CSV table of C-alpha atoms in Angstrom, one decimal:
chain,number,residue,atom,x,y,z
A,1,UNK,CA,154.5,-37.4,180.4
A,2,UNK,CA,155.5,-34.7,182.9
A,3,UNK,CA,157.6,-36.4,184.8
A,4,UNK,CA,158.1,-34.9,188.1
A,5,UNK,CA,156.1,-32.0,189.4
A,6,UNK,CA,156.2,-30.0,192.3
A,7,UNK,CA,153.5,-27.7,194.0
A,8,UNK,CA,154.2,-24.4,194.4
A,9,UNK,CA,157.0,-22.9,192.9
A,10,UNK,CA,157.5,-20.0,195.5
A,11,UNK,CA,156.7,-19.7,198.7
A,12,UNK,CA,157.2,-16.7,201.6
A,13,UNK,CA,155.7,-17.9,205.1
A,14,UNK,CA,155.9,-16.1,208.0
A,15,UNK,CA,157.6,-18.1,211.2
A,16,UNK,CA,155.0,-20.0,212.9
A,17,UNK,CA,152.8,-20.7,210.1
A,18,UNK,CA,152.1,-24.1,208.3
A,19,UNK,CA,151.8,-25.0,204.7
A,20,UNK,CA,152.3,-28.4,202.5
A,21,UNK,CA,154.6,-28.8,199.5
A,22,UNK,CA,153.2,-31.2,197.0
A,23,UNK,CA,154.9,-33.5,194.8
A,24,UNK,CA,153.2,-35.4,191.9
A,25,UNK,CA,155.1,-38.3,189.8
A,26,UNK,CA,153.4,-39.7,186.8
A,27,UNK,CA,156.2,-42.4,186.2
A,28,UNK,CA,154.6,-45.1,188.6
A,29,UNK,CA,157.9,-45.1,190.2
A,30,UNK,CA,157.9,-47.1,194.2
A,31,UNK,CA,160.5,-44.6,195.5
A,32,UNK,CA,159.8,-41.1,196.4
A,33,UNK,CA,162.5,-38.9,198.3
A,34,UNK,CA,162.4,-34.8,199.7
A,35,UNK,CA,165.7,-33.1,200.0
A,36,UNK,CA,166.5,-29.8,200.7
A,37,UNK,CA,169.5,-27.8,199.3
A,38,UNK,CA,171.2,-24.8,201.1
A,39,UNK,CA,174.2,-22.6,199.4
A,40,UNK,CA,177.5,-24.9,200.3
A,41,UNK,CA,175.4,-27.9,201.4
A,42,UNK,CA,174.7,-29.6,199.0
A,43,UNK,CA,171.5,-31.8,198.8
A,44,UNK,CA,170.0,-33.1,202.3
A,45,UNK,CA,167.9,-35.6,202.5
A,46,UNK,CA,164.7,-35.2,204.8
A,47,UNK,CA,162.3,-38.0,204.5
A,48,UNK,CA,161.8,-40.4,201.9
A,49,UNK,CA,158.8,-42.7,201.1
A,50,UNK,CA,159.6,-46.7,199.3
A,51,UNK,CA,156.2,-47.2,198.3
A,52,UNK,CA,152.3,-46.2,198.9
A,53,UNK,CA,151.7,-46.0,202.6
A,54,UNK,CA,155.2,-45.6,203.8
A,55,UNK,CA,157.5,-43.1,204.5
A,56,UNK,CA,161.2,-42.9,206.4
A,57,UNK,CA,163.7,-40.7,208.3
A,58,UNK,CA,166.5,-39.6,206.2
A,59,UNK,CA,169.3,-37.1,207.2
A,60,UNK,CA,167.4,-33.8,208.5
A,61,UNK,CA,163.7,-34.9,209.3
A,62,UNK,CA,163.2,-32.5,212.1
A,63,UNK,CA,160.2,-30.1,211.6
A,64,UNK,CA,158.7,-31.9,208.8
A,65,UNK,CA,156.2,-34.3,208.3
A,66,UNK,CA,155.4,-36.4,205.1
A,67,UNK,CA,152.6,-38.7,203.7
A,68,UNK,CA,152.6,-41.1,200.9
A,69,UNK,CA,148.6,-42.1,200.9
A,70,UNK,CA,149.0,-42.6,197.2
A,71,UNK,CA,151.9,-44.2,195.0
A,72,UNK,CA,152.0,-41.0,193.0
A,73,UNK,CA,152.1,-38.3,195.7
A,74,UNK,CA,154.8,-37.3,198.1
A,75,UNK,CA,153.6,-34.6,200.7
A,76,UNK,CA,155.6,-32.6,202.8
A,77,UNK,CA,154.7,-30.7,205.3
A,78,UNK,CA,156.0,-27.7,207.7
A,79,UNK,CA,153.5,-27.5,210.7
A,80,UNK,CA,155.4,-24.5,212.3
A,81,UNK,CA,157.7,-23.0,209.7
A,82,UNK,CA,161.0,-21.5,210.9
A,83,UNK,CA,163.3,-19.3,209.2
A,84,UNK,CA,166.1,-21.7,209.4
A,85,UNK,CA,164.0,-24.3,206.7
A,86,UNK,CA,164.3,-21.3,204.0
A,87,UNK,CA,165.7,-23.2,201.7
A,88,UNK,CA,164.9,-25.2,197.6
A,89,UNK,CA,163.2,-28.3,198.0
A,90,UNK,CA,162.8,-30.9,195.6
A,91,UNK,CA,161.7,-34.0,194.8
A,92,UNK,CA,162.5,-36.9,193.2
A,93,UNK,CA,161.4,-40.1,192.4
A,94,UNK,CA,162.8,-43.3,191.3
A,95,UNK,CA,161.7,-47.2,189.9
A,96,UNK,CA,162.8,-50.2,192.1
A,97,UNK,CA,165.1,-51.8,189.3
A,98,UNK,CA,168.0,-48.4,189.6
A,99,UNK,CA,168.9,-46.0,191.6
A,100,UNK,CA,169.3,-43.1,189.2
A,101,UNK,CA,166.7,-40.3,190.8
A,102,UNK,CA,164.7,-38.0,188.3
A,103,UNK,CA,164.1,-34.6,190.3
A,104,UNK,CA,161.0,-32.5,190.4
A,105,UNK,CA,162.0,-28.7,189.5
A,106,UNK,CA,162.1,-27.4,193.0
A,107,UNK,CA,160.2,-25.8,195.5
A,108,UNK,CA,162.2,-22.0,197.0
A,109,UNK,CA,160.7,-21.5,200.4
A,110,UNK,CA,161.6,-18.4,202.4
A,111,UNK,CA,160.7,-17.9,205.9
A,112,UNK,CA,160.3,-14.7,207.7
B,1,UNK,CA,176.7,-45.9,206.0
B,2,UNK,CA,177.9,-44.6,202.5
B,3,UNK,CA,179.8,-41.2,201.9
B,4,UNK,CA,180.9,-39.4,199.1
B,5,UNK,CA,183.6,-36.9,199.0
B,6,UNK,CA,184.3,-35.1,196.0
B,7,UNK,CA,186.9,-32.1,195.2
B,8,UNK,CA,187.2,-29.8,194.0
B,9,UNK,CA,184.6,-27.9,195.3
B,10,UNK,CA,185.2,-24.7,193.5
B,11,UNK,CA,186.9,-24.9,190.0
B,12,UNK,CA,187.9,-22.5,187.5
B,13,UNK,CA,189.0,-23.2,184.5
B,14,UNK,CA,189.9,-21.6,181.4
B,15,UNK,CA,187.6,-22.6,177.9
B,16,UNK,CA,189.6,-25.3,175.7
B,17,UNK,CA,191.6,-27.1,178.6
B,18,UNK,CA,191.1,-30.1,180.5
B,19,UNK,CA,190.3,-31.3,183.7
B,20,UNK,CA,188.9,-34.0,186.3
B,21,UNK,CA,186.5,-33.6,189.0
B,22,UNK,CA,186.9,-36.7,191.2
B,23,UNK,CA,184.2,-38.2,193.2
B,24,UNK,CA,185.1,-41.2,196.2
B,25,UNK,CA,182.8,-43.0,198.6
B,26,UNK,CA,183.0,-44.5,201.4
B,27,UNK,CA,181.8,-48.1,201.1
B,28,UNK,CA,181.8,-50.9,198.5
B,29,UNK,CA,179.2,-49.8,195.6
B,30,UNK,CA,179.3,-51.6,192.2
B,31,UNK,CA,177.4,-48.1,190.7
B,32,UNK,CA,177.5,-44.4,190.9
B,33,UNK,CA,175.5,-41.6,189.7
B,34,UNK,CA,177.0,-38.1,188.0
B,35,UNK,CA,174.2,-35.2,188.2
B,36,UNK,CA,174.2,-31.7,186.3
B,37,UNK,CA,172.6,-28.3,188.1
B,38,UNK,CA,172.6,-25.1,186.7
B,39,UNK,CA,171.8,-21.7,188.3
B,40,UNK,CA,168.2,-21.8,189.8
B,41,UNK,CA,167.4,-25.5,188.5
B,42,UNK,CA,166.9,-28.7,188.9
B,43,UNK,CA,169.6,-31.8,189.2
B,44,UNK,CA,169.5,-33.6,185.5
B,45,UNK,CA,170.8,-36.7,185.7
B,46,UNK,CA,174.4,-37.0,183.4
B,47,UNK,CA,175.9,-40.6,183.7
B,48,UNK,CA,174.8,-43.8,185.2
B,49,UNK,CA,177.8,-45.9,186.1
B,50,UNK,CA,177.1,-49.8,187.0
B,51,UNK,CA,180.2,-51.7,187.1
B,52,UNK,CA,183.6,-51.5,187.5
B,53,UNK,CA,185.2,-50.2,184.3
B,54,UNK,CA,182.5,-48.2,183.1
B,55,UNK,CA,183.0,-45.7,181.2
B,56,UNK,CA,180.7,-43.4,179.7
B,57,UNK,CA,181.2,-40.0,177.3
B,58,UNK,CA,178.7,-37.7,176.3
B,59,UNK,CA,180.1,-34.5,174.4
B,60,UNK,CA,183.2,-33.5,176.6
B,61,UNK,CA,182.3,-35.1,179.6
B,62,UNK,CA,183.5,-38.8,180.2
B,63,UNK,CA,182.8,-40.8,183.3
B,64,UNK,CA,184.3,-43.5,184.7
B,65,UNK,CA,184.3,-46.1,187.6
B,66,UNK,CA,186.3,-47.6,189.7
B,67,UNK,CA,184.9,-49.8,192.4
B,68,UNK,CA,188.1,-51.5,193.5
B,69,UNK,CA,189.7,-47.8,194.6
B,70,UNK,CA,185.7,-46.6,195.2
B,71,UNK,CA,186.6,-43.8,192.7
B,72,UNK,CA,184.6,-41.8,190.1
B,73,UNK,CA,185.8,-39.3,187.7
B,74,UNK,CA,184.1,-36.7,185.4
B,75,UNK,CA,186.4,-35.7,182.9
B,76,UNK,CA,185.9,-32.6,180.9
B,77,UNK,CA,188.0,-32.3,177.6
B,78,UNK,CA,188.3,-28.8,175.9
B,79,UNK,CA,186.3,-26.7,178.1
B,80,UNK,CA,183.6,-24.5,177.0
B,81,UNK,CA,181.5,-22.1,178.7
B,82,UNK,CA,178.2,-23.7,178.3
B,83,UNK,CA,179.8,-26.4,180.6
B,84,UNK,CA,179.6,-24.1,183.2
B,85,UNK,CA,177.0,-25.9,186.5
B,86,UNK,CA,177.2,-27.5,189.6
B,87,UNK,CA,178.1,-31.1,189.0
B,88,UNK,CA,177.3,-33.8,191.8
B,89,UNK,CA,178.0,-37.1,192.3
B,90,UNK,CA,176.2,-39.8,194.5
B,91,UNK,CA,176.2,-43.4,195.2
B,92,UNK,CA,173.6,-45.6,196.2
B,93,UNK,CA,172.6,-46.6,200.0
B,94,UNK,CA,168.8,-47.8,200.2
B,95,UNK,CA,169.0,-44.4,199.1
B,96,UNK,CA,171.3,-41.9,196.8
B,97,UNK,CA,174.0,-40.3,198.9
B,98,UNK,CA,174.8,-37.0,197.4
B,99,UNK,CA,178.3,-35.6,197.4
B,100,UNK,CA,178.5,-31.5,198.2
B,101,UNK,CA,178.8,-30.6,194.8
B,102,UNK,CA,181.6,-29.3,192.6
B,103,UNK,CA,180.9,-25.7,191.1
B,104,UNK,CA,182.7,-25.4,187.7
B,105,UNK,CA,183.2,-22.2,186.1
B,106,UNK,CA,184.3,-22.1,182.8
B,107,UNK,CA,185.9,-18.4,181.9
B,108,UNK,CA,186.3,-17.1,177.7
């Protein structure tokens, strides 16, 4: 049982290019969620996804996109990266009957 | 929609005392969550608090809720170093609210 996993660990990108952060759950948990965390800011949620086929806004969703085309997958992606969305992402992933979030064990993205 | 405050942000403390890291929100919430980081890692989930009254202890840390005051504490009894971690709070929206995280550092 892995839990949460997320794909890659490390990234560098250069400004302008693209890329896609994957996240795997194995837990058949509904709710899937992306935040990113920046020294002194705690963790901000981007978009978050309540079940295969959906997906939502959540507090900074500008410059990503995300898909949910199956249950156990969360994509996010960066079409045009900027250095401002350097930055740890992770992912987490919850059951319908709590709230508690299990978190993947990040993503660190730096943009040049 | 929800908020959650908590303060400190920044506290050090010597090993062997106590102290209380409190966590309030914003709107009625009958539960609240208590998360552990350490350097470079990933949140691990502490507490799970759902009622009002709950208390919960593992080791030195005890949490408690109370929904009436929309107050959660994280209590640390005789601090030791390997306490040392970002501890967050966060209450529950249609999503979890995260507060900004207090950083505890526990000094010899």
């Amino acid at each position: 049982n892995a839990g949460v996993t997320q794909t890659p660990k490390f990234r560098v990108l250069k400004t302008g290019q693209s890329m896609t952060l994957l996240c795997a759950q194995d837990m058949n948990h509904e709710y899937m969620y992306w935040y990113r965390q920046d020294p002194g800011m705690g963790l901000r949620l981007i978009h978050y996804s309540v079940g295969e086929g959906t997906t939502a806004k959540g507090e900074v969703p500008d410059g990503y996109n995300v898909s949910r085309l199956k249950k156990q997958n969360f994509l996010l992606g960066l079409e045009s990266a900027a250095p401002s969305q350097t930055s740890v992402y992770f992912c987490a992933s919850r059951a319908d009957s709590t709230y508690e979030q299990y978190f993947g064990p990040g993503t660190r993205l730096t943009v040049t | 929609e929800l908020k959650v405050e908590q303060n400190p942000l920044f506290l050090s403390m010597q090993e062997g005392k106590n102290y209380t890291i409190y966590c309030n929100y914003s709107t009625t919430s009958d539960r609240l969550y208590w998360y552990r980081q350490d350097p470079g890692k990933s949140l691990e989930s502490l507490f799970v608090l759902l009622s009002n009254g709950a208390v919960k202890q593992e080791g030195r840390l005890m949490a408690s809720l109370d929904t009436k005051a929309r107050l959660s504490t994280l209590h640390i009894t005789a601090a030791v170093h390997d306490l040392s971690a970002t501890y967050f709070c966060a209450g529950p929206s249609n999503k979890l609210i995260f507060g900004t995280g207090t950083l505890l550092a526990v000094q010899p």
